[in-house]
Amino acid sequence: MMMLAAISCTALAQGTVADYQRSSAIRGKYSNKMTNGDVNVRRMRGEGHKFWYSVWNGDSTVYKEVDADKNTVTLLPGNPEEPRQRRWQGGGRGPQRHWAEVPDEKDGWQRSPIDSTLSVFHRDNNLWTRQGGIEKPLTTNGDSTNYYSAWGRFSADGRYYATVRIKPAPKHYYYYVEASPRPMFNAQRPMFNAQRSPSNVHRSPFTVQQPVLHKLEYAKPGDSLNYRVPVVVEVATGRVVEPSTELFKQQYDVSAPRWDKNNRTLTFTFNERGHHTYRLLELDAETGQVRTLIEEKNDKYVNYNRLYRHDFDDGRRILWTSERDGRNHIYLYDREKAQLIRQVTKGEFYVRNIVHVDEKQGIVYFTANGMNKDEDPYLIHYYKIKLDGKGLTCLTPEEGNHRATFTEDMQYLIDTYSTVLNPPVTVLRRAKDGKVMRTLETADITRLVAEGWKAPEVFVAPGRDGVTPMWGLIQRPSNFDPQKKYPIIEYIYSGPGDQYVPKTFTPWLYYLQDLAELGFIVVQLDAMTTSFRTRAFEEVCYKNLKDAGLPDRIAWIKAAAAKYPYMDIDRVGIYGCSAGGQNAMAAVLWHGDFYKCAYAACGCHDNRMDKIWWNEQWMSYPLDSSYVECSNVENAWRLERPLMLVVGEMDDNVDPASTMQVVAALQRAGKDFELVVIPGARHTMGETFGEHKRADFFVRHLLGVEPPKWNELKARN
């Protein structure tokens, strides 16, 4: 009790009704207060070197046309965007599915490129043709255990049809109950519906709904997967060419084959189960021979989502990106010899994306971060380089995170750049050398500042090794007083595959500012296990997702507190959602000496319970003891700190059972914790109710005061 009293004294006038009211007003308070900054650019179709863009001018959204040849800007009378046209692709596929569902590929058809009366479709596990109203089987050896996919491609000469044969695996489903379905109002009783109010909804017998059971196909780590073998069928004869699987046996995925322009060879990719090997393979349609064109191997994992491929029109070269030297770079391959010609880019920077390949001029346009040593290493710039690795040119040299739109012929670009501290500037440039032709918009934040907005601080400090800089943000409350002591709250999302700290000017960082207004210093940083620095920086996560960069985060927060004594290093909380929910709970399980409480929403608390593609990428396959070691469920017995768990009843991203199993483990271990279930919610940080619970949780456990009563807050609002 004495400790609680002491904390309350140091936190005087924090977590009050006024703080809550200011926090809840943040979202609307700063919206639309920045003018001429939120620029959305489009290229005008069929108009040569013309763009149009929209921008908020403080009163309304206005539209402007840019003629790059004339270097002019014209105000438009309205939105010039034309309705989107549905493009006919000469074929069709099945209905839209949830991202976790694996299509059986039996729905769909393709039309011959040389005979519009001829099409191929799927029936009874085989391929059939339809021509002039006559249908007949093209293949006959398919069955339910090994069937032909309808999702194929004709060769350009119409001679062959390429697809895959599929040996289907049993599907994994998870089930969840919608316990309180939203009332389905009777459309024939409009007066009754119109008179409904929140106070009488629950009293009316007409609103009672029985629970609904939902079922979702959702593969998890260790599940069996479909086995796919590319095949080529000669349309005239029905001859099937099926290759040896020697080069693509242990499959995570095999892509559908893609025709080369010679109508003789095809390419497809092989992603090995466990992701240690990735191959670009070539299939000969006549012989069925398969050879490796490019191979990626890594003893931990190949970052297959970052691989980029461009096939040159001459059929002899392939442009490729790879992290093989520790950072993502561009490589040029000889297709015929299946050999590397050269590494096009190299150095201590990270290629983020290939924007365009100008084959005629021999130039690659790309984005990268980390090339400028004196700025934030995550800031993205645009570059061009010759295929021989010479002539590297930065097209967007100003410090900032850049986002550009080019004309189709790559002669001009409109570029918007900013940092977290510096508002956006939008310019028209020449793509030849990046020269600014004119400034189109310069953001004005006068109204934003007048509302009391203050930018977060960009803070840099070494991580666990005492050397590698970690970049993050420090957000203070708008009524910050350096004479007070402020508890610290970290917002965490440490899933590998990306970086998460904002790098553009974002005046509405609600998830930081709203908590800060209650009397906290809120921080966010990209620590080891996140992306776009080096492979070694990210690979700390390998079979070790529980790490979450937490040792780096602790070192960084300690450095910040050493610089700013008003940051109370003895009162640190943490919160996150999804992988961040897993991270937040892991923080109090393994680092409870530092993190004093945690709010974990919709966490994937055991990587065996979450989606296959995320978890096998980082935790590998087959499943081993690392899954147990990283499990919040298996390690729930470690909990000694306050914990609030939140789950959306209908989460279709992370199985809600992941949270409920950690709940069961905590109960078995006799641990005290709080559980908040949001009926009807999907993957969520908590929605309005949960976010209020989060605020109260941190006010109670870090400020040491009892939060205002909810009814009192409503009355004052």
mmCIF file of C-alpha atoms in Angstrom, residues 309-610:
data_model
loop_
_atom_site.group_PDB
_atom_site.id
_atom_site.type_symbol
_atom_site.label_atom_id
_atom_site.label_comp_id
_atom_site.label_asym_id
_atom_site.label_seq_id
_atom_site.Cartn_x
_atom_site.Cartn_y
_atom_site.Cartn_z
ATOM 1 C CA ARG A 309 12.101 -11.655 -61.498
ATOM 2 C CA HIS A 310 12.099 -9.960 -64.888
ATOM 3 C CA ASP A 311 12.456 -11.980 -68.103
ATOM 4 C CA PHE A 312 13.994 -10.017 -70.959
ATOM 5 C CA ASP A 313 12.286 -9.977 -74.331
ATOM 6 C CA ASP A 314 15.339 -11.540 -75.968
ATOM 7 C CA GLY A 315 14.710 -14.715 -73.945
ATOM 8 C CA ARG A 316 18.367 -14.854 -72.964
ATOM 9 C CA ARG A 317 18.510 -12.879 -69.705
ATOM 10 C CA ILE A 318 16.730 -12.730 -66.353
ATOM 11 C CA LEU A 319 16.888 -9.959 -63.773
ATOM 12 C CA TRP A 320 16.624 -11.278 -60.219
ATOM 13 C CA THR A 321 16.849 -9.989 -56.656
ATOM 14 C CA SER A 322 18.362 -11.877 -53.746
ATOM 15 C CA GLU A 323 19.546 -11.422 -50.161
ATOM 16 C CA ARG A 324 22.419 -13.853 -50.674
ATOM 17 C CA ASP A 325 25.160 -11.355 -49.770
ATOM 18 C CA GLY A 326 23.359 -10.229 -46.614
ATOM 19 C CA ARG A 327 21.258 -7.465 -48.185
ATOM 20 C CA ASN A 328 18.735 -7.465 -50.999
ATOM 21 C CA HIS A 329 20.445 -6.717 -54.328
ATOM 22 C CA ILE A 330 19.926 -7.034 -58.079
ATOM 23 C CA TYR A 331 21.492 -9.797 -60.159
ATOM 24 C CA LEU A 332 21.623 -10.428 -63.909
ATOM 25 C CA TYR A 333 21.517 -14.019 -65.210
ATOM 26 C CA ASP A 334 22.256 -15.688 -68.517
ATOM 27 C CA ARG A 335 19.102 -17.714 -69.212
ATOM 28 C CA GLU A 336 20.621 -20.067 -71.756
ATOM 29 C CA LYS A 337 23.655 -20.949 -69.643
ATOM 30 C CA ALA A 338 21.774 -20.726 -66.330
ATOM 31 C CA GLN A 339 24.708 -18.722 -65.006
ATOM 32 C CA LEU A 340 25.148 -15.445 -63.179
ATOM 33 C CA ILE A 341 26.416 -12.661 -65.434
ATOM 34 C CA ARG A 342 26.943 -10.079 -62.710
ATOM 35 C CA GLN A 343 25.667 -8.556 -59.502
ATOM 36 C CA VAL A 344 24.194 -5.263 -60.690
ATOM 37 C CA THR A 345 23.924 -3.519 -57.307
ATOM 38 C CA LYS A 346 26.134 -4.042 -54.295
ATOM 39 C CA GLY A 347 26.929 -2.215 -51.110
ATOM 40 C CA GLU A 348 25.609 -1.490 -47.638
ATOM 41 C CA PHE A 349 22.077 -0.684 -48.724
ATOM 42 C CA TYR A 350 18.897 -2.653 -49.302
ATOM 43 C CA VAL A 351 16.984 -2.813 -52.603
ATOM 44 C CA ARG A 352 13.290 -2.549 -51.778
ATOM 45 C CA ASN A 353 11.587 -2.797 -55.156
ATOM 46 C CA ILE A 354 12.212 -2.901 -58.892
ATOM 47 C CA VAL A 355 10.185 -0.081 -60.422
ATOM 48 C CA HIS A 356 10.961 -0.594 -64.114
ATOM 49 C CA VAL A 357 13.421 -2.336 -66.432
ATOM 50 C CA ASP A 358 14.240 -0.363 -69.583
ATOM 51 C CA GLU A 359 15.606 -3.131 -71.792
ATOM 52 C CA LYS A 360 16.345 -0.855 -74.737
ATOM 53 C CA GLN A 361 18.475 1.546 -72.696
ATOM 54 C CA GLY A 362 19.791 -1.151 -70.374
ATOM 55 C CA ILE A 363 18.643 0.665 -67.221
ATOM 56 C CA VAL A 364 16.974 -0.566 -64.034
ATOM 57 C CA TYR A 365 14.882 1.801 -61.914
ATOM 58 C CA PHE A 366 14.569 0.745 -58.304
ATOM 59 C CA THR A 367 13.974 1.875 -54.735
ATOM 60 C CA ALA A 368 16.381 1.291 -51.872
ATOM 61 C CA ASN A 369 17.050 2.309 -48.296
ATOM 62 C CA GLY A 370 20.255 2.669 -46.316
ATOM 63 C CA MET A 371 22.422 4.211 -49.023
ATOM 64 C CA ASN A 372 22.743 7.595 -47.297
ATOM 65 C CA LYS A 373 24.891 7.181 -44.200
ATOM 66 C CA ASP A 374 23.822 10.393 -42.473
ATOM 67 C CA GLU A 375 20.083 9.724 -42.415
ATOM 68 C CA ASP A 376 17.564 7.231 -41.098
ATOM 69 C CA PRO A 377 18.554 3.920 -42.782
ATOM 70 C CA TYR A 378 14.915 3.049 -43.473
ATOM 71 C CA LEU A 379 14.144 6.068 -45.674
ATOM 72 C CA ILE A 380 13.308 5.016 -49.236
ATOM 73 C CA HIS A 381 14.846 6.751 -52.265
ATOM 74 C CA TYR A 382 14.520 6.140 -56.013
ATOM 75 C CA TYR A 383 17.545 5.204 -58.130
ATOM 76 C CA LYS A 384 18.539 4.064 -61.561
ATOM 77 C CA ILE A 385 21.542 2.010 -62.631
ATOM 78 C CA LYS A 386 22.833 0.459 -65.838
ATOM 79 C CA LEU A 387 22.740 -3.293 -66.235
ATOM 80 C CA ASP A 388 26.540 -3.304 -66.223
ATOM 81 C CA GLY A 389 26.431 -1.978 -62.661
ATOM 82 C CA LYS A 390 27.606 1.498 -63.629
ATOM 83 C CA GLY A 391 25.954 4.907 -63.614
ATOM 84 C CA LEU A 392 24.148 4.655 -60.283
ATOM 85 C CA THR A 393 22.022 7.809 -59.972
ATOM 86 C CA CYS A 394 19.777 8.922 -57.134
ATOM 87 C CA LEU A 395 16.622 10.457 -58.605
ATOM 88 C CA THR A 396 15.242 11.660 -55.256
ATOM 89 C CA PRO A 397 18.213 12.921 -53.206
ATOM 90 C CA GLU A 398 16.397 15.048 -50.594
ATOM 91 C CA GLU A 399 16.297 13.545 -47.120
ATOM 92 C CA GLY A 400 12.968 11.848 -46.616
ATOM 93 C CA ASN A 401 10.842 8.832 -47.352
ATOM 94 C CA HIS A 402 9.947 9.092 -51.035
ATOM 95 C CA ARG A 403 6.901 7.879 -52.964
ATOM 96 C CA ALA A 404 6.925 8.442 -56.734
ATOM 97 C CA THR A 405 4.725 7.943 -59.788
ATOM 98 C CA PHE A 406 6.412 7.776 -63.209
ATOM 99 C CA THR A 407 5.121 8.385 -66.704
ATOM 100 C CA GLU A 408 4.835 5.189 -68.693
ATOM 101 C CA ASP A 409 8.011 5.921 -70.665
ATOM 102 C CA MET A 410 9.926 6.824 -67.479
ATOM 103 C CA GLN A 411 10.710 10.374 -68.587
ATOM 104 C CA TYR A 412 9.080 12.173 -65.661
ATOM 105 C CA LEU A 413 7.983 11.465 -62.127
ATOM 106 C CA ILE A 414 5.970 13.148 -59.408
ATOM 107 C CA ASP A 415 7.646 12.592 -56.063
ATOM 108 C CA THR A 416 6.256 13.177 -52.567
ATOM 109 C CA TYR A 417 8.723 13.023 -49.698
ATOM 110 C CA SER A 418 8.664 13.665 -45.962
ATOM 111 C CA THR A 419 9.998 12.434 -42.642
ATOM 112 C CA VAL A 420 8.213 11.940 -39.348
ATOM 113 C CA LEU A 421 9.363 15.450 -38.430
ATOM 114 C CA ASN A 422 9.214 17.219 -41.810
ATOM 115 C CA PRO A 423 5.881 17.706 -43.633
ATOM 116 C CA PRO A 424 5.427 16.449 -47.202
ATOM 117 C CA VAL A 425 6.729 18.209 -50.280
ATOM 118 C CA THR A 426 5.541 17.146 -53.745
ATOM 119 C CA VAL A 427 7.641 17.909 -56.814
ATOM 120 C CA LEU A 428 7.754 17.195 -60.536
ATOM 121 C CA ARG A 429 11.093 15.730 -61.645
ATOM 122 C CA ARG A 430 12.925 14.625 -64.755
ATOM 123 C CA ALA A 431 13.701 10.933 -64.589
ATOM 124 C CA LYS A 432 16.873 11.453 -66.588
ATOM 125 C CA ASP A 433 18.731 12.977 -63.647
ATOM 126 C CA GLY A 434 16.153 13.635 -60.918
ATOM 127 C CA LYS A 435 16.213 17.403 -61.459
ATOM 128 C CA VAL A 436 13.225 19.189 -59.888
ATOM 129 C CA MET A 437 11.206 20.965 -62.585
ATOM 130 C CA ARG A 438 8.756 22.561 -60.167
ATOM 131 C CA THR A 439 7.358 22.216 -56.679
ATOM 132 C CA LEU A 440 3.713 21.192 -56.867
ATOM 133 C CA GLU A 441 2.688 21.221 -53.197
ATOM 134 C CA THR A 442 4.260 22.093 -49.864
ATOM 135 C CA ALA A 443 2.353 20.939 -46.823
ATOM 136 C CA ASP A 444 1.182 23.517 -44.316
ATOM 137 C CA ILE A 445 0.840 22.366 -40.688
ATOM 138 C CA THR A 446 0.006 25.744 -39.140
ATOM 139 C CA ARG A 447 -3.505 24.624 -38.147
ATOM 140 C CA LEU A 448 -2.161 21.336 -36.862
ATOM 141 C CA VAL A 449 0.330 23.028 -34.557
ATOM 142 C CA ALA A 450 -2.339 25.483 -33.409
ATOM 143 C CA GLU A 451 -4.361 22.486 -32.193
ATOM 144 C CA GLY A 452 -1.487 21.528 -29.909
ATOM 145 C CA TRP A 453 0.067 18.819 -32.072
ATOM 146 C CA LYS A 454 3.684 17.992 -31.356
ATOM 147 C CA ALA A 455 5.846 15.691 -33.432
ATOM 148 C CA PRO A 456 7.337 12.581 -31.868
ATOM 149 C CA GLU A 457 11.065 12.526 -31.340
ATOM 150 C CA VAL A 458 13.221 10.294 -33.498
ATOM 151 C CA PHE A 459 15.557 8.565 -31.067
ATOM 152 C CA VAL A 460 18.534 6.350 -31.902
ATOM 153 C CA ALA A 461 20.478 4.154 -29.481
ATOM 154 C CA PRO A 462 22.476 0.900 -29.703
ATOM 155 C CA GLY A 463 20.771 -2.425 -29.243
ATOM 156 C CA ARG A 464 21.876 -5.494 -27.331
ATOM 157 C CA ASP A 465 25.317 -5.596 -28.939
ATOM 158 C CA GLY A 466 26.136 -2.046 -27.878
ATOM 159 C CA VAL A 467 26.909 -1.157 -31.497
ATOM 160 C CA THR A 468 23.992 -1.580 -33.918
ATOM 161 C CA PRO A 469 21.753 1.514 -33.884
ATOM 162 C CA MET A 470 18.055 0.999 -33.259
ATOM 163 C CA TRP A 471 15.713 3.645 -34.666
ATOM 164 C CA GLY A 472 12.487 4.547 -32.962
ATOM 165 C CA LEU A 473 10.052 7.206 -31.803
ATOM 166 C CA ILE A 474 9.311 8.853 -28.470
ATOM 167 C CA GLN A 475 5.811 10.319 -28.174
ATOM 168 C CA ARG A 476 5.101 12.708 -25.319
ATOM 169 C CA PRO A 477 1.683 13.995 -24.214
ATOM 170 C CA SER A 478 0.597 17.342 -25.627
ATOM 171 C CA ASN A 479 0.669 18.808 -22.094
ATOM 172 C CA PHE A 480 4.115 17.388 -21.382
ATOM 173 C CA ASP A 481 5.825 18.713 -18.260
ATOM 174 C CA PRO A 482 9.520 17.773 -17.839
ATOM 175 C CA GLN A 483 9.156 18.203 -14.067
ATOM 176 C CA LYS A 484 6.845 15.198 -13.875
ATOM 177 C CA LYS A 485 7.743 11.523 -13.930
ATOM 178 C CA TYR A 486 6.178 9.558 -16.763
ATOM 179 C CA PRO A 487 5.759 5.794 -16.993
ATOM 180 C CA ILE A 488 6.793 4.325 -20.336
ATOM 181 C CA ILE A 489 4.592 2.258 -22.646
ATOM 182 C CA GLU A 490 6.008 0.487 -25.677
ATOM 183 C CA TYR A 491 3.877 -0.327 -28.695
ATOM 184 C CA ILE A 492 5.340 -3.483 -30.219
ATOM 185 C CA TYR A 493 4.990 -5.340 -33.466
ATOM 186 C CA SER A 494 8.069 -7.365 -34.140
ATOM 187 C CA GLY A 495 6.933 -9.741 -36.805
ATOM 188 C CA PRO A 496 9.737 -10.324 -39.299
ATOM 189 C CA GLY A 497 9.034 -9.518 -42.916
ATOM 190 C CA ASP A 498 8.712 -5.747 -42.541
ATOM 191 C CA GLN A 499 9.604 -2.699 -40.457
ATOM 192 C CA TYR A 500 6.903 -0.882 -38.547
ATOM 193 C CA VAL A 501 7.970 2.499 -37.200
ATOM 194 C CA PRO A 502 6.421 5.252 -39.397
ATOM 195 C CA LYS A 503 8.899 7.014 -41.665
ATOM 196 C CA THR A 504 6.579 9.515 -43.341
ATOM 197 C CA PHE A 505 4.962 12.561 -41.793
ATOM 198 C CA THR A 506 1.934 11.162 -39.957
ATOM 199 C CA PRO A 507 0.240 13.674 -37.657
ATOM 200 C CA TRP A 508 -2.389 11.183 -36.552
ATOM 201 C CA LEU A 509 -0.356 8.502 -34.752
ATOM 202 C CA TYR A 510 -3.389 7.622 -32.649
ATOM 203 C CA TYR A 511 -1.978 4.389 -31.288
ATOM 204 C CA LEU A 512 0.858 6.360 -29.665
ATOM 205 C CA GLN A 513 -0.732 9.718 -28.930
ATOM 206 C CA ASP A 514 -3.964 8.551 -27.319
ATOM 207 C CA LEU A 515 -2.135 6.680 -24.566
ATOM 208 C CA ALA A 516 0.440 9.423 -24.156
ATOM 209 C CA GLU A 517 -2.346 11.884 -23.333
ATOM 210 C CA LEU A 518 -3.218 9.855 -20.245
ATOM 211 C CA GLY A 519 0.152 10.658 -18.697
ATOM 212 C CA PHE A 520 2.648 8.335 -20.381
ATOM 213 C CA ILE A 521 5.680 8.438 -22.632
ATOM 214 C CA VAL A 522 4.870 6.046 -25.489
ATOM 215 C CA VAL A 523 7.638 4.573 -27.627
ATOM 216 C CA GLN A 524 7.985 2.437 -30.734
ATOM 217 C CA LEU A 525 11.100 1.057 -32.422
ATOM 218 C CA ASP A 526 12.317 -1.424 -35.002
ATOM 219 C CA ALA A 527 14.593 -3.870 -33.232
ATOM 220 C CA MET A 528 16.377 -6.993 -34.388
ATOM 221 C CA THR A 529 14.032 -9.624 -35.901
ATOM 222 C CA THR A 530 12.509 -6.930 -38.168
ATOM 223 C CA SER A 531 13.468 -6.249 -41.774
ATOM 224 C CA PHE A 532 15.303 -4.092 -44.321
ATOM 225 C CA ARG A 533 18.609 -3.686 -42.515
ATOM 226 C CA THR A 534 20.598 -6.884 -43.040
ATOM 227 C CA ARG A 535 19.796 -10.581 -43.117
ATOM 228 C CA ALA A 536 21.650 -11.008 -39.826
ATOM 229 C CA PHE A 537 19.520 -8.274 -38.242
ATOM 230 C CA GLU A 538 16.313 -10.101 -39.201
ATOM 231 C CA GLU A 539 17.495 -13.698 -38.801
ATOM 232 C CA VAL A 540 17.640 -13.342 -35.032
ATOM 233 C CA CYS A 541 13.987 -14.404 -35.326
ATOM 234 C CA TYR A 542 14.839 -17.815 -36.808
ATOM 235 C CA LYS A 543 13.322 -20.532 -34.603
ATOM 236 C CA ASN A 544 13.291 -17.777 -31.983
ATOM 237 C CA LEU A 545 10.162 -15.641 -32.378
ATOM 238 C CA LYS A 546 9.973 -15.222 -28.615
ATOM 239 C CA ASP A 547 13.039 -12.969 -28.886
ATOM 240 C CA ALA A 548 11.002 -10.209 -30.603
ATOM 241 C CA GLY A 549 14.047 -7.937 -30.395
ATOM 242 C CA LEU A 550 13.244 -7.462 -26.712
ATOM 243 C CA PRO A 551 16.898 -7.234 -25.566
ATOM 244 C CA ASP A 552 17.412 -4.411 -28.100
ATOM 245 C CA ARG A 553 14.231 -2.710 -26.981
ATOM 246 C CA ILE A 554 15.255 -2.804 -23.343
ATOM 247 C CA ALA A 555 18.685 -1.346 -24.161
ATOM 248 C CA TRP A 556 17.071 1.400 -26.268
ATOM 249 C CA ILE A 557 14.512 2.354 -23.604
ATOM 250 C CA LYS A 558 17.228 2.426 -20.945
ATOM 251 C CA ALA A 559 19.283 4.760 -23.143
ATOM 252 C CA ALA A 560 16.283 7.050 -23.617
ATOM 253 C CA ALA A 561 15.577 7.089 -19.881
ATOM 254 C CA ALA A 562 19.224 7.878 -19.164
ATOM 255 C CA LYS A 563 18.957 10.923 -21.405
ATOM 256 C CA TYR A 564 15.529 11.976 -20.151
ATOM 257 C CA PRO A 565 15.166 11.540 -16.363
ATOM 258 C CA TYR A 566 11.429 12.174 -16.557
ATOM 259 C CA MET A 567 11.088 8.741 -18.219
ATOM 260 C CA ASP A 568 10.509 6.317 -15.337
ATOM 261 C CA ILE A 569 12.502 3.197 -16.155
ATOM 262 C CA ASP A 570 10.918 1.376 -13.216
ATOM 263 C CA ARG A 571 7.432 1.627 -14.712
ATOM 264 C CA VAL A 572 7.416 0.191 -18.242
ATOM 265 C CA GLY A 573 4.415 -1.418 -19.925
ATOM 266 C CA ILE A 574 3.973 -2.931 -23.372
ATOM 267 C CA TYR A 575 1.130 -3.661 -25.765
ATOM 268 C CA GLY A 576 0.553 -5.086 -29.217
ATOM 269 C CA CYS A 577 -1.809 -6.990 -31.486
ATOM 270 C CA SER A 578 -1.404 -10.192 -33.529
ATOM 271 C CA ALA A 579 2.333 -10.953 -33.646
ATOM 272 C CA GLY A 580 2.570 -7.890 -31.423
ATOM 273 C CA GLY A 581 0.185 -9.584 -28.994
ATOM 274 C CA GLN A 582 2.499 -12.574 -28.892
ATOM 275 C CA ASN A 583 5.461 -10.207 -28.419
ATOM 276 C CA ALA A 584 3.786 -8.266 -25.610
ATOM 277 C CA MET A 585 3.015 -11.363 -23.574
ATOM 278 C CA ALA A 586 6.497 -12.734 -24.264
ATOM 279 C CA ALA A 587 7.907 -9.503 -22.813
ATOM 280 C CA VAL A 588 6.392 -10.163 -19.373
ATOM 281 C CA LEU A 589 7.129 -13.904 -19.519
ATOM 282 C CA TRP A 590 10.850 -13.629 -20.275
ATOM 283 C CA HIS A 591 11.616 -10.031 -19.287
ATOM 284 C CA GLY A 592 9.278 -9.426 -16.378
ATOM 285 C CA ASP A 593 12.075 -7.754 -14.477
ATOM 286 C CA PHE A 594 11.848 -4.869 -16.973
ATOM 287 C CA TYR A 595 8.309 -4.896 -18.378
ATOM 288 C CA LYS A 596 5.865 -4.493 -15.504
ATOM 289 C CA CYS A 597 2.595 -5.195 -17.365
ATOM 290 C CA ALA A 598 1.348 -6.164 -20.821
ATOM 291 C CA TYR A 599 -1.760 -5.848 -22.974
ATOM 292 C CA ALA A 600 -1.864 -8.585 -25.641
ATOM 293 C CA ALA A 601 -4.574 -8.501 -28.313
ATOM 294 C CA CYS A 602 -5.375 -11.378 -30.674
ATOM 295 C CA GLY A 603 -1.917 -12.849 -30.164
ATOM 296 C CA CYS A 604 -0.582 -15.897 -31.981
ATOM 297 C CA HIS A 605 0.534 -17.232 -28.608
ATOM 298 C CA ASP A 606 1.693 -20.584 -29.932
ATOM 299 C CA ASN A 607 3.154 -20.689 -33.430
ATOM 300 C CA ARG A 608 1.678 -24.143 -34.000
ATOM 301 C CA MET A 609 -1.782 -22.557 -33.771
ATOM 302 C CA ASP A 610 -1.243 -19.798 -36.323
#
